[in-house]
Amino acid sequence: MIKPVALLGGRSALYSIIAIAIALALIPLVLGYNMYYVYLAAQVVLVTTMVLAWNIIGGYAGQLDLASSGYMALGGAVSGLLLAFYNVTPWLGMPLGALTAAGLAFLIGYPTFRFGVKEVWYALSTAALVVILQRVFWLIYGSTEIYMPVHRWSWYHLRFSRYEPLYYMLVVILLVTLWLNIRIKNSKLGYYLTAIGEDELAAEALGIDTRRYKLYALLIYASILGFVGGIYVNLTSIVSFRMFDLWLGIVVAVMGIIGGLGSIAGVFMAAVILRTLEEYLRSMFGATIPGIHLLIYGLLLIVVGVLKPEGFAGFLKYFRRRLARGGSGG
Amino acid sequence: MIDPAYATQILINGVLMGLLYSLVALGLALIFGVMDIINFAHGDFVMLGAYLTFLIATYFLIDPTVTIALTVPLFFLLGIAVYKAIIKPVLGAEPLIQIAVTVGLLMFLRNLALAIFHAEPRGVPYTVFSTPITIGPITIPLSRAVAGAVSLAVLYIVHLLLTRTRWGIAVRATADDREAAALMGINVERVYYTTFGLGTALTALAAALIMTFSRADPYLGLLYGLLSWVIVAMGGLGGVVGVLASGLILGIIESFGMSLVSTGARELFLYVTFLVVLWVRPRGLFGRR
């Protein structure tokens, strides 16, 4: 039998997950159960989950995937349309959404990796995928917005008059994604993916079946996003073609890069800080300077790329080294 | 079956758009082919060029096509400045870093435009090329015909530049083998910044042509950026001819898709073609290596 601590990838990882869980659990209380703030907190948790899921394919395996919003919207559309048209509970819709997203990821990913589509071409093909999905959805449903049914408090429909239940569900998914990140990082799969991310040719020369492991990473990533999509549509109450938003996919990848590829702590921090900053800037300048947060992301990205390719993780490492030196009295 | 006259009309529309697409992609093909740099911000130079054309044309009340006298040299200098500031430091860096930096540039440019002009599209009030030409059942907007003809001429000029001048020989040698070219006494640094400058200047030219029949909005960047990459992917590194052929194919596919299925399906046809090309011919349809 494996000890629970080992299953979590070590004692320190267990402690950090517990600490994050407690902190996130207390946030609605800290925010005074203000509806608007809890909604924003849910958005931050959602994007952090997306970035952590992206970290598996983008950070570890080094594949610049821009389709995270596409997979999430697909899962959300499956779950949301089932709920709106057939009154199917999202508890069933979410796994189905995950399955659909993973199915699509397989259909696209298999030939993509089989034919050696890499680097810029991979990034572009994933960007194209989001646009294709959006156009297909538009051809079927047009630009009408499909609203989720209204219920005061229904666990069957996952419709509530407050945001706390959805917030806590998102927190659980975030913690599971965090746990998966840690588990994968310390497993055979993680080592293979990191090797692929660093030098794919060398990894292949060492006998790693790069196609297979890239596909695994893609499937895990797409499943998480497809699953969380079901909660996303209930959070916003709308299913529409606008969900297939390439910009969100780009922003998720940007946060992963600014956080430092493959660094769980860096990626986590980048997502939380940048998404919160975005809301702050939007509330301050949104009316006068739309998109100012993206302007700042852009500048950050240029600075990180040119000066500090390790991203936030580089700063984290620097501080840790400083602290360690301080602790040993040096 | 569709009416032959209608089919010809669709074909002509497609060819004219395809010529313009080739011109937009030409700069990217040069930059990618010669410098091996992954520039995601190419489309946003087109967007920036469209806004600049709008500003100059409305301020001086002149035709958008005349503005190129100002915008093209300006963009040549802008290209060199961008190269020196952010492209040079990441030359030879891993693809992910290059993509990150140019995506950063893309986000910066696009949101700068959004911040200044907000989301409403801006069109120039006046162009001399507004009357359509009618030949039997076929109608061609003059602005599109001019855009197509100018694009073709510029493609030919760049082709001549690359094949007949000392600069062109230096560029092609650098594209083939950077180190060997440097050893032969070619100033690689100068080849790089002139190529980036020219590639950027071409977007200003394309933008002026686009403005004769379309409007500037912040979303132009993503459309033309992706489109250019699709053309480069299809063209491989087959030079101007590859770019031209790919642009024409895409223009025609798009035109038929839009006319026979739905105008909203425009991107659908472009990107499905793109995915298939990537899978079937990873080196492009006209690749020479």
Coordinates of C-alpha atoms in Angstrom, one line a residue:
Chain A
M1 CA 0.0 0.0 0.0
I2 CA 1.2 3.5 -0.8
K3 CA 1.3 6.0 2.0
P4 CA -1.1 8.9 1.4
V5 CA 1.8 11.4 1.8
A6 CA 3.8 9.7 -0.9
L7 CA 0.7 9.6 -3.1
L8 CA 0.6 13.4 -2.9
G9 CA 4.2 13.7 -3.9
G10 CA 5.8 14.4 -0.6
R11 CA 5.0 16.0 2.7
S12 CA 5.7 19.6 1.7
A13 CA 3.4 19.3 -1.3
L14 CA 0.7 18.0 1.0
Y15 CA 1.1 20.9 3.4
S16 CA 1.0 23.4 0.6
I17 CA -2.2 21.9 -0.9
I18 CA -3.8 22.0 2.6
A19 CA -2.7 25.6 3.1
I20 CA -4.0 26.7 -0.2
A21 CA -7.3 24.8 0.4
I22 CA -7.8 26.6 3.8
A23 CA -6.9 30.0 2.3
L24 CA -9.3 29.5 -0.6
A25 CA -12.0 28.2 1.6
L26 CA -11.8 31.4 3.8
I27 CA -11.9 33.8 0.9
P28 CA -15.7 34.2 0.6
L29 CA -15.8 35.0 4.4
V30 CA -12.9 37.5 4.0
L31 CA -14.8 39.1 1.1
G32 CA -17.9 39.4 3.4
Y33 CA -19.9 37.1 1.1
N34 CA -20.2 40.0 -1.3
M35 CA -21.8 38.6 -4.5
Y36 CA -19.7 40.5 -6.9
Y37 CA -16.4 39.8 -5.2
V38 CA -17.2 36.1 -4.8
Y39 CA -18.0 36.0 -8.5
L40 CA -14.6 37.6 -9.3
A41 CA -12.9 35.1 -6.9
A42 CA -14.5 32.3 -8.8
Q43 CA -13.2 33.7 -12.1
V44 CA -9.7 33.9 -10.6
V45 CA -9.9 30.3 -9.4
L46 CA -11.2 29.2 -12.8
V47 CA -8.4 30.9 -14.8
T48 CA -5.8 29.5 -12.3
T49 CA -7.2 26.0 -13.0
M50 CA -6.9 26.6 -16.7
V51 CA -3.3 27.8 -16.4
L52 CA -2.4 24.8 -14.2
A53 CA -4.0 22.4 -16.7
W54 CA -2.1 24.2 -19.5
N55 CA 1.1 23.7 -17.5
I56 CA 0.9 20.0 -18.2
I57 CA 1.0 20.3 -22.0
G58 CA 2.7 23.8 -22.2
G59 CA 5.0 23.9 -19.2
Y60 CA 6.1 20.3 -18.9
A61 CA 5.8 19.1 -22.5
G62 CA 6.7 22.4 -24.0
Q63 CA 3.9 22.5 -26.6
L64 CA 2.5 26.0 -27.0
D65 CA -1.2 25.1 -26.9
L66 CA -3.5 28.0 -27.4
A67 CA -6.8 26.0 -27.4
S68 CA -7.5 25.9 -23.7
S69 CA -10.5 28.2 -24.1
G70 CA -11.7 26.0 -27.0
Y71 CA -11.7 22.8 -24.9
M72 CA -13.4 24.6 -22.0
A73 CA -16.1 26.1 -24.2
L74 CA -16.7 22.7 -25.9
G75 CA -17.1 21.0 -22.5
G76 CA -19.3 23.9 -21.3
A77 CA -21.4 23.8 -24.5
V78 CA -22.0 20.0 -24.0
S79 CA -23.0 20.4 -20.4
G80 CA -24.9 23.6 -20.8
L81 CA -26.9 22.6 -23.9
L82 CA -27.8 19.3 -22.2
L83 CA -29.0 21.2 -19.2
A84 CA -30.9 23.9 -21.2
F85 CA -32.6 21.7 -23.8
Y86 CA -32.9 18.3 -22.1
N87 CA -32.8 19.1 -18.4
V88 CA -29.8 16.8 -17.9
T89 CA -27.9 17.4 -14.7
P90 CA -24.4 19.0 -15.0
W91 CA -23.2 16.2 -12.7
L92 CA -23.6 14.0 -15.8
G93 CA -23.0 16.9 -18.3
M94 CA -19.5 17.7 -16.9
P95 CA -18.0 14.2 -17.3
L96 CA -19.6 14.1 -20.8
G97 CA -18.1 17.5 -21.5
A98 CA -14.7 16.2 -20.4
L99 CA -15.1 13.2 -22.5
T100 CA -16.1 15.2 -25.6
A101 CA -13.1 17.6 -25.1
A102 CA -10.7 14.7 -24.7
G103 CA -12.3 13.0 -27.8
L104 CA -11.7 16.1 -29.9
A105 CA -8.2 16.4 -28.4
F106 CA -7.5 12.8 -29.5
L107 CA -8.9 13.4 -33.0
I108 CA -6.8 16.5 -33.5
G109 CA -3.8 15.5 -31.5
Y110 CA -3.2 12.1 -33.0
P111 CA -2.6 13.3 -36.6
T112 CA -0.9 16.5 -35.3
F113 CA 1.7 14.5 -33.4
R114 CA 1.8 11.7 -35.9
F115 CA 2.8 14.1 -38.7
G116 CA 5.3 15.9 -36.4
V117 CA 3.5 19.3 -36.2
K118 CA 5.7 21.2 -33.8
E119 CA 6.6 24.6 -32.3
V120 CA 5.0 27.5 -34.2
W121 CA 2.9 25.1 -36.3
Y122 CA 1.5 23.4 -33.3
A123 CA 0.6 26.8 -31.7
L124 CA -1.0 27.9 -34.9
S125 CA -3.0 24.7 -35.4
T126 CA -4.4 25.0 -31.9
A127 CA -5.3 28.6 -32.5
A128 CA -7.0 27.5 -35.7
L129 CA -8.9 24.9 -33.8
V130 CA -10.5 27.5 -31.5
V131 CA -11.6 29.5 -34.5
I132 CA -12.9 26.4 -36.3
L133 CA -14.9 25.4 -33.2
Q134 CA -16.3 28.9 -32.8
R135 CA -17.4 29.0 -36.5
V136 CA -19.0 25.5 -36.3
F137 CA -21.0 26.5 -33.2
W138 CA -22.0 29.7 -34.9
L139 CA -23.2 27.8 -38.0
I140 CA -25.4 25.6 -35.8
Y141 CA -26.7 28.0 -33.2
G142 CA -26.1 31.4 -34.8
S143 CA -25.3 34.3 -32.5
T144 CA -28.2 33.7 -30.1
E145 CA -27.3 33.3 -26.5
I146 CA -28.7 30.2 -24.8
Y147 CA -29.6 30.9 -21.2
M148 CA -29.3 28.3 -18.4
P149 CA -32.6 27.6 -16.5
V150 CA -33.3 29.8 -13.5
H151 CA -33.5 28.0 -10.1
R152 CA -33.2 29.5 -6.7
W153 CA -31.2 26.7 -5.2
S154 CA -30.9 23.4 -7.0
W155 CA -28.0 21.0 -6.7
Y156 CA -29.5 19.0 -9.5
H157 CA -29.2 21.8 -12.0
L158 CA -26.2 23.4 -10.2
R159 CA -28.1 26.7 -10.4
F160 CA -28.0 28.9 -7.3
S161 CA -29.0 32.4 -6.4
R162 CA -25.5 32.9 -4.9
Y163 CA -22.0 32.2 -6.3
E164 CA -20.5 30.4 -3.2
P165 CA -21.5 26.8 -4.2
L166 CA -19.9 27.2 -7.7
Y167 CA -16.9 28.9 -6.1
Y168 CA -16.3 26.0 -3.8
M169 CA -16.7 23.5 -6.7
L170 CA -14.1 25.4 -8.7
V171 CA -11.8 25.4 -5.7
V172 CA -12.1 21.6 -5.5
I173 CA -11.3 21.3 -9.2
L174 CA -8.4 23.7 -8.8
L175 CA -7.0 21.5 -5.9
V176 CA -7.4 18.3 -7.9
T177 CA -5.6 20.0 -10.9
L178 CA -2.8 21.2 -8.5
W179 CA -2.5 17.7 -7.1
L180 CA -2.3 16.2 -10.7
N181 CA 0.4 18.7 -11.5
I182 CA 2.5 17.6 -8.5
R183 CA 1.8 14.0 -9.1
I184 CA 2.7 14.2 -12.8
K185 CA 5.8 16.2 -12.1
N186 CA 7.2 13.4 -9.9
S187 CA 6.2 10.5 -12.1
K188 CA 7.6 8.7 -15.1
L189 CA 5.2 10.6 -17.3
G190 CA 6.4 13.9 -15.9
Y191 CA 10.1 13.1 -16.5
Y192 CA 9.3 12.1 -20.0
L193 CA 7.3 15.2 -20.7
T194 CA 10.0 17.4 -19.2
A195 CA 12.6 15.7 -21.4
I196 CA 10.3 16.3 -24.4
G197 CA 9.9 19.9 -23.4
E198 CA 13.6 20.5 -23.2
D199 CA 14.7 18.7 -26.3
E200 CA 12.3 16.6 -28.3
L201 CA 14.8 15.0 -30.6
A202 CA 17.1 14.0 -27.7
A203 CA 14.1 12.6 -25.9
E204 CA 13.2 10.5 -28.9
A205 CA 16.8 9.4 -29.3
L206 CA 16.7 8.1 -25.7
G207 CA 13.8 5.9 -26.7
I208 CA 10.8 7.9 -25.3
D209 CA 7.7 7.4 -27.4
T210 CA 7.3 11.2 -27.7
R211 CA 4.0 11.0 -29.7
R212 CA 2.3 8.9 -27.1
Y213 CA 3.3 11.0 -24.1
K214 CA 2.5 14.3 -25.7
L215 CA -0.9 12.8 -26.5
Y216 CA -1.3 11.7 -22.8
A217 CA -0.5 15.3 -21.7
L218 CA -2.9 16.7 -24.3
L219 CA -5.7 14.4 -23.1
I220 CA -5.3 15.2 -19.4
Y221 CA -5.3 18.9 -20.2
A222 CA -8.3 18.7 -22.5
S223 CA -10.3 16.6 -20.0
I224 CA -9.7 19.0 -17.1
L225 CA -10.8 21.9 -19.3
G226 CA -13.8 20.1 -20.7
F227 CA -14.9 19.2 -17.1
V228 CA -14.5 22.7 -15.7
G229 CA -16.5 24.1 -18.7
G230 CA -19.7 22.8 -17.2
I231 CA -19.2 25.0 -14.1
Y232 CA -18.1 27.9 -16.3
V233 CA -21.4 28.1 -18.2
N234 CA -23.4 27.9 -14.9
L235 CA -21.2 30.7 -13.5
T236 CA -22.0 33.0 -16.5
S237 CA -25.4 31.5 -17.2
I238 CA -24.9 31.7 -20.9
V239 CA -23.8 29.4 -23.7
S240 CA -22.9 31.3 -26.9
F241 CA -20.3 31.2 -29.7
R242 CA -18.4 33.9 -27.8
M243 CA -17.2 31.3 -25.3
F244 CA -14.8 30.0 -28.0
D245 CA -12.5 32.9 -27.3
L246 CA -9.0 32.6 -28.8
W247 CA -7.9 35.5 -26.7
L248 CA -8.6 33.6 -23.5
G249 CA -6.6 30.7 -24.8
I250 CA -3.7 33.1 -25.6
V251 CA -3.9 34.7 -22.2
V252 CA -3.8 31.3 -20.4
A253 CA -0.6 30.4 -22.3
V254 CA 0.8 33.9 -21.6
M255 CA 0.2 33.4 -17.9
G256 CA 1.8 30.0 -18.0
I257 CA 4.9 31.5 -19.7
I258 CA 5.1 34.6 -17.4
G259 CA 4.8 32.2 -14.4
G260 CA 7.7 30.2 -15.6
L261 CA 7.2 27.1 -17.7
G262 CA 6.7 23.9 -15.7
S263 CA 7.0 25.7 -12.3
I264 CA 3.8 24.9 -10.3
A265 CA 4.3 27.7 -7.8
G266 CA 5.3 30.3 -10.4
V267 CA 2.3 29.4 -12.7
F268 CA -0.1 29.5 -9.7
M269 CA 1.2 32.9 -8.6
A270 CA 1.1 34.4 -12.1
A271 CA -2.5 33.3 -12.7
V272 CA -3.7 34.6 -9.4
I273 CA -1.8 37.9 -9.5
L274 CA -2.5 38.7 -13.2
R275 CA -6.2 37.8 -13.1
T276 CA -6.7 39.8 -10.0
L277 CA -4.7 42.7 -11.5
E278 CA -6.9 42.4 -14.6
E279 CA -10.1 42.9 -12.6
Y280 CA -8.6 45.8 -10.7
L281 CA -7.5 47.5 -13.9
R282 CA -10.8 46.9 -15.5
S283 CA -12.7 48.4 -12.7
M284 CA -10.3 51.4 -12.6
F285 CA -9.8 52.1 -16.3
G286 CA -12.2 49.7 -18.1
A287 CA -14.5 52.5 -19.4
T288 CA -11.7 54.8 -20.6
I289 CA -8.9 52.5 -21.6
P290 CA -10.4 49.1 -22.6
G291 CA -7.9 46.3 -22.8
I292 CA -5.3 48.0 -20.6
H293 CA -4.6 44.8 -18.7
L294 CA -3.8 43.0 -22.0
L295 CA -1.5 45.9 -22.9
I296 CA 0.3 45.3 -19.6
Y297 CA 0.4 41.6 -20.2
G298 CA 2.0 42.2 -23.6
L299 CA 4.7 44.4 -22.1
L300 CA 5.3 41.9 -19.3
L301 CA 5.6 39.1 -21.8
I302 CA 8.2 41.0 -23.9
V303 CA 10.2 41.8 -20.7
V304 CA 10.0 38.3 -19.5
G305 CA 11.0 36.8 -22.9
V306 CA 13.9 39.2 -23.5
L307 CA 15.3 39.4 -19.9
K308 CA 14.1 36.6 -17.8
P309 CA 12.9 33.5 -19.7
E310 CA 12.3 31.6 -16.4
G311 CA 9.4 34.0 -15.5
F312 CA 8.1 34.3 -12.0
A313 CA 9.7 31.0 -11.2
G314 CA 13.1 32.7 -11.7
F315 CA 12.2 35.3 -9.1
L316 CA 10.9 32.6 -6.7
K317 CA 14.1 30.7 -7.0
Y318 CA 16.0 33.9 -6.4
F319 CA 14.1 34.6 -3.2
R320 CA 14.3 31.0 -2.0
R321 CA 18.1 31.2 -2.4
R322 CA 18.2 34.4 -0.5
L323 CA 16.1 33.0 2.3
A324 CA 18.2 29.8 2.5
R325 CA 21.3 31.9 2.7
G326 CA 19.7 34.1 5.4
G327 CA 18.6 31.0 7.3
S328 CA 22.1 29.4 7.4
G329 CA 23.5 32.7 8.7
G330 CA 25.5 33.6 5.6
Chain B
M1 CA -25.0 23.1 -60.5
I2 CA -24.0 26.7 -60.1
D3 CA -24.3 29.1 -63.0
P4 CA -21.0 29.5 -64.9
A5 CA -21.1 33.3 -64.8
Y6 CA -21.7 33.2 -61.0
A7 CA -18.8 30.7 -60.7
T8 CA -16.5 33.0 -62.7
Q9 CA -17.5 35.9 -60.5
I10 CA -16.7 33.9 -57.3
L11 CA -13.4 32.8 -58.9
I12 CA -12.4 36.4 -59.8
N13 CA -13.3 37.6 -56.3
G14 CA -11.1 34.8 -54.9
V15 CA -8.2 35.5 -57.1
L16 CA -8.2 39.3 -56.3
M17 CA -8.4 38.6 -52.5
G18 CA -5.7 35.9 -52.9
L19 CA -3.3 38.3 -54.5
L20 CA -3.8 40.7 -51.6
Y21 CA -3.3 37.9 -49.1
S22 CA -0.1 36.9 -50.8
L23 CA 1.2 40.5 -50.4
V24 CA 0.3 40.4 -46.7
A25 CA 2.0 37.1 -46.2
L26 CA 5.1 38.0 -48.3
G27 CA 6.7 40.1 -45.5
L28 CA 6.2 37.2 -43.0
A29 CA 7.6 34.7 -45.4
L30 CA 10.7 36.8 -45.9
I31 CA 11.2 37.3 -42.2
F32 CA 10.6 33.7 -41.3
G33 CA 12.5 32.3 -44.2
V34 CA 15.6 34.4 -43.8
M35 CA 15.8 35.0 -40.1
D36 CA 14.1 31.9 -38.8
I37 CA 12.3 34.2 -36.4
I38 CA 8.7 33.3 -35.4
N39 CA 6.8 36.6 -35.7
F40 CA 3.3 36.4 -34.3
A41 CA 2.8 40.1 -34.5
H42 CA 2.8 40.3 -38.3
G43 CA -0.9 40.8 -38.6
D44 CA -0.9 43.5 -36.1
F45 CA 1.5 45.5 -38.2
V46 CA -1.2 45.3 -40.9
M47 CA -3.7 46.5 -38.3
L48 CA -1.4 49.3 -37.2
G49 CA -0.9 50.3 -40.9
A50 CA -4.6 50.4 -41.4
Y51 CA -5.1 52.8 -38.6
L52 CA -2.2 55.0 -39.7
T53 CA -3.6 55.1 -43.2
F54 CA -7.0 56.1 -41.7
L55 CA -5.4 58.9 -39.7
I56 CA -3.3 60.3 -42.5
A57 CA -6.0 60.0 -45.1
T58 CA -8.6 61.7 -42.9
Y59 CA -6.3 64.4 -41.6
F60 CA -5.0 65.5 -45.0
L61 CA -8.2 64.4 -46.8
I62 CA -6.2 62.4 -49.4
D63 CA -6.8 59.0 -50.9
P64 CA -5.7 56.0 -48.8
T65 CA -3.5 54.8 -51.7
V66 CA -1.5 58.1 -51.6
T67 CA -0.7 57.6 -47.9
I68 CA 1.8 54.9 -48.7
A69 CA 4.4 57.6 -49.6
L70 CA 4.4 58.2 -45.8
T71 CA 3.5 54.9 -44.2
V72 CA 5.8 52.6 -46.1
P73 CA 9.1 54.4 -45.2
L74 CA 7.8 54.9 -41.7
F75 CA 7.1 51.2 -41.3
F76 CA 10.5 50.3 -42.7
L77 CA 12.0 52.4 -39.8
L78 CA 9.5 50.9 -37.4
G79 CA 10.5 47.4 -38.4
I80 CA 14.2 48.2 -37.9
A81 CA 13.4 49.6 -34.5
V82 CA 11.3 46.6 -33.4
Y83 CA 14.1 44.3 -34.7
K84 CA 16.8 46.1 -32.7
A85 CA 14.7 46.4 -29.5
I86 CA 13.1 43.0 -29.1
I87 CA 13.8 40.6 -32.0
K88 CA 17.6 40.7 -31.9
P89 CA 17.8 39.6 -28.2
V90 CA 15.8 36.5 -28.9
L91 CA 17.4 35.5 -32.2
G92 CA 18.3 31.8 -31.9
A93 CA 16.4 31.5 -28.7
E94 CA 14.0 28.5 -28.4
P95 CA 10.8 28.9 -30.4
L96 CA 8.6 29.2 -27.3
I97 CA 10.5 32.3 -26.2
Q98 CA 10.3 33.9 -29.7
I99 CA 6.6 33.2 -29.8
A100 CA 6.2 34.6 -26.3
V101 CA 7.9 37.8 -27.2
T102 CA 6.1 38.4 -30.4
V103 CA 2.7 37.4 -28.8
G104 CA 3.6 40.1 -26.3
L105 CA 4.1 42.6 -29.1
L106 CA 0.8 41.5 -30.7
M107 CA -1.1 42.1 -27.4
F108 CA 0.6 45.4 -26.9
L109 CA -0.1 46.7 -30.4
R110 CA -3.7 45.4 -30.5
N111 CA -4.6 46.8 -27.1
L112 CA -2.9 50.0 -27.8
A113 CA -5.2 50.4 -30.9
L114 CA -8.1 49.4 -28.7
A115 CA -7.2 51.9 -26.1
I116 CA -6.8 54.8 -28.6
F117 CA -9.6 54.0 -31.1
H118 CA -11.9 51.8 -29.0
A119 CA -13.7 48.9 -30.7
E120 CA -15.6 50.8 -33.4
P121 CA -14.2 50.3 -37.0
R122 CA -12.8 53.3 -38.8
G123 CA -13.1 53.7 -42.5
V124 CA -11.7 56.3 -44.9
P125 CA -14.5 58.5 -46.3
Y126 CA -13.3 58.6 -49.8
T127 CA -11.3 56.7 -52.4
V128 CA -11.0 57.4 -56.1
F129 CA -11.3 53.7 -56.8
S130 CA -14.9 53.3 -55.8
T131 CA -16.7 52.6 -59.2
P132 CA -17.2 49.0 -60.1
I133 CA -16.2 47.6 -63.5
T134 CA -18.9 45.6 -65.2
I135 CA -18.1 43.1 -67.9
G136 CA -21.3 41.2 -69.0
P137 CA -22.7 39.5 -65.9
I138 CA -19.5 40.0 -63.9
T139 CA -18.9 43.0 -61.6
I140 CA -15.6 43.8 -60.1
P141 CA -15.2 46.6 -57.6
L142 CA -12.4 48.8 -58.9
S143 CA -10.8 49.1 -55.4
R144 CA -10.4 45.3 -55.3
A145 CA -9.0 45.1 -58.9
V146 CA -6.5 47.9 -58.0
A147 CA -5.5 46.0 -54.8
G148 CA -5.0 42.8 -56.7
A149 CA -3.0 44.4 -59.5
V150 CA -0.7 46.4 -57.1
S151 CA -0.2 43.3 -55.0
L152 CA 0.9 41.3 -58.1
A153 CA 3.2 44.1 -59.2
V154 CA 4.8 44.3 -55.7
L155 CA 5.3 40.5 -55.5
Y156 CA 7.1 40.7 -58.9
I157 CA 9.3 43.6 -57.7
V158 CA 10.3 41.7 -54.6
H159 CA 10.9 38.6 -56.6
L160 CA 13.3 40.7 -58.8
L161 CA 14.9 42.2 -55.7
L162 CA 15.6 38.7 -54.4
T163 CA 16.9 37.2 -57.6
R164 CA 18.6 40.1 -59.5
T165 CA 20.3 42.4 -56.9
R166 CA 23.3 42.0 -54.7
W167 CA 21.1 42.5 -51.7
G168 CA 18.8 39.7 -52.8
I169 CA 21.8 37.3 -53.3
A170 CA 23.0 38.2 -49.8
V171 CA 19.5 37.6 -48.4
R172 CA 19.2 34.2 -50.1
A173 CA 22.6 33.2 -49.0
T174 CA 21.9 34.1 -45.4
A175 CA 18.6 32.2 -45.6
D176 CA 20.5 29.1 -46.8
D177 CA 23.4 29.2 -44.4
R178 CA 23.9 32.0 -42.0
E179 CA 27.5 31.1 -41.0
A180 CA 28.7 30.4 -44.4
A181 CA 27.2 33.7 -45.6
A182 CA 29.0 35.5 -42.8
L183 CA 32.3 33.9 -43.7
M184 CA 31.8 35.0 -47.3
G185 CA 31.8 38.6 -46.1
I186 CA 28.1 39.2 -46.0
N187 CA 27.0 41.6 -43.3
V188 CA 24.4 39.3 -41.8
E189 CA 23.2 41.8 -39.3
R190 CA 22.4 44.3 -42.1
V191 CA 20.6 41.6 -44.0
Y192 CA 18.5 40.9 -40.9
Y193 CA 17.4 44.4 -40.2
T194 CA 16.8 45.3 -43.8
T195 CA 14.7 42.1 -44.2
F196 CA 12.7 42.8 -41.0
G197 CA 12.3 46.4 -42.2
L198 CA 11.1 45.4 -45.7
G199 CA 8.8 42.7 -44.3
T200 CA 7.2 45.4 -42.0
A201 CA 7.0 48.0 -44.8
L202 CA 5.1 45.6 -47.0
T203 CA 2.4 45.4 -44.3
A204 CA 1.9 49.1 -44.6
L205 CA 1.4 48.8 -48.3
A206 CA -1.1 46.0 -47.9
A207 CA -2.9 48.0 -45.2
A208 CA -3.4 50.9 -47.6
L209 CA -4.9 48.6 -50.2
I210 CA -7.1 47.0 -47.6
M211 CA -8.3 50.4 -46.5
T212 CA -9.7 51.2 -50.0
F213 CA -12.5 48.7 -49.5
S214 CA -12.5 47.8 -45.8
R215 CA -12.2 49.4 -42.4
A216 CA -9.6 49.5 -39.7
D217 CA -10.5 47.7 -36.5
P218 CA -8.4 46.1 -33.7
Y219 CA -9.4 42.6 -34.8
L220 CA -7.8 42.8 -38.2
G221 CA -4.5 41.8 -36.6
L222 CA -5.5 38.3 -35.6
L223 CA -7.2 37.6 -38.9
Y224 CA -4.3 38.7 -41.1
G225 CA -1.7 37.2 -38.7
L226 CA -3.2 33.8 -38.8
L227 CA -3.9 34.1 -42.5
S228 CA -0.2 34.9 -43.2
W229 CA 1.0 32.0 -41.2
V230 CA -1.4 29.7 -43.1
I231 CA 0.1 31.0 -46.4
V232 CA 3.6 30.6 -45.2
A233 CA 2.8 27.0 -44.0
M234 CA 1.4 26.1 -47.4
G235 CA 4.1 27.9 -49.4
G236 CA 6.8 26.3 -47.5
L237 CA 10.0 28.2 -48.1
G238 CA 9.4 28.2 -51.8
G239 CA 10.0 31.9 -52.2
V240 CA 7.7 34.4 -53.8
V241 CA 6.1 31.9 -56.2
G242 CA 5.1 29.6 -53.3
V243 CA 3.6 32.5 -51.4
L244 CA 1.7 33.7 -54.5
A245 CA 0.3 30.2 -55.3
S246 CA -0.7 29.6 -51.6
G247 CA -2.4 33.0 -51.4
L248 CA -4.4 32.3 -54.6
I249 CA -5.5 28.9 -53.4
L250 CA -6.6 30.3 -50.1
G251 CA -8.4 33.2 -51.7
I252 CA -10.3 31.0 -54.1
I253 CA -11.2 28.4 -51.4
E254 CA -12.4 31.2 -49.1
S255 CA -14.4 32.9 -51.9
F256 CA -16.2 29.7 -52.9
G257 CA -16.8 28.8 -49.2
M258 CA -18.3 32.2 -48.4
S259 CA -20.5 32.3 -51.5
L260 CA -21.8 28.7 -51.5
V261 CA -22.1 28.0 -47.7
S262 CA -22.1 31.1 -45.5
T263 CA -20.1 34.3 -45.1
G264 CA -19.8 33.5 -41.5
A265 CA -17.9 30.3 -42.5
R266 CA -15.0 32.3 -43.9
E267 CA -12.4 31.3 -41.3
L268 CA -13.7 27.7 -41.2
F269 CA -12.5 27.0 -44.7
L270 CA -9.2 28.8 -44.2
Y271 CA -8.3 26.9 -41.0
V272 CA -9.6 23.5 -42.0
T273 CA -7.4 23.8 -45.1
F274 CA -4.5 24.9 -42.9
L275 CA -4.9 21.8 -40.6
V276 CA -5.0 19.4 -43.5
V277 CA -2.0 21.0 -45.1
L278 CA 0.0 20.8 -41.9
W279 CA -0.8 17.1 -41.6
V280 CA -0.4 16.1 -45.2
R281 CA 2.5 18.3 -46.2
P282 CA 4.4 19.5 -43.1
R283 CA 6.9 21.3 -45.4
G284 CA 4.2 23.1 -47.4
L285 CA 2.9 22.5 -50.9
F286 CA 5.8 24.4 -52.6
G287 CA 8.7 23.7 -50.2
R288 CA 12.1 23.5 -51.8
R289 CA 13.8 21.6 -48.9

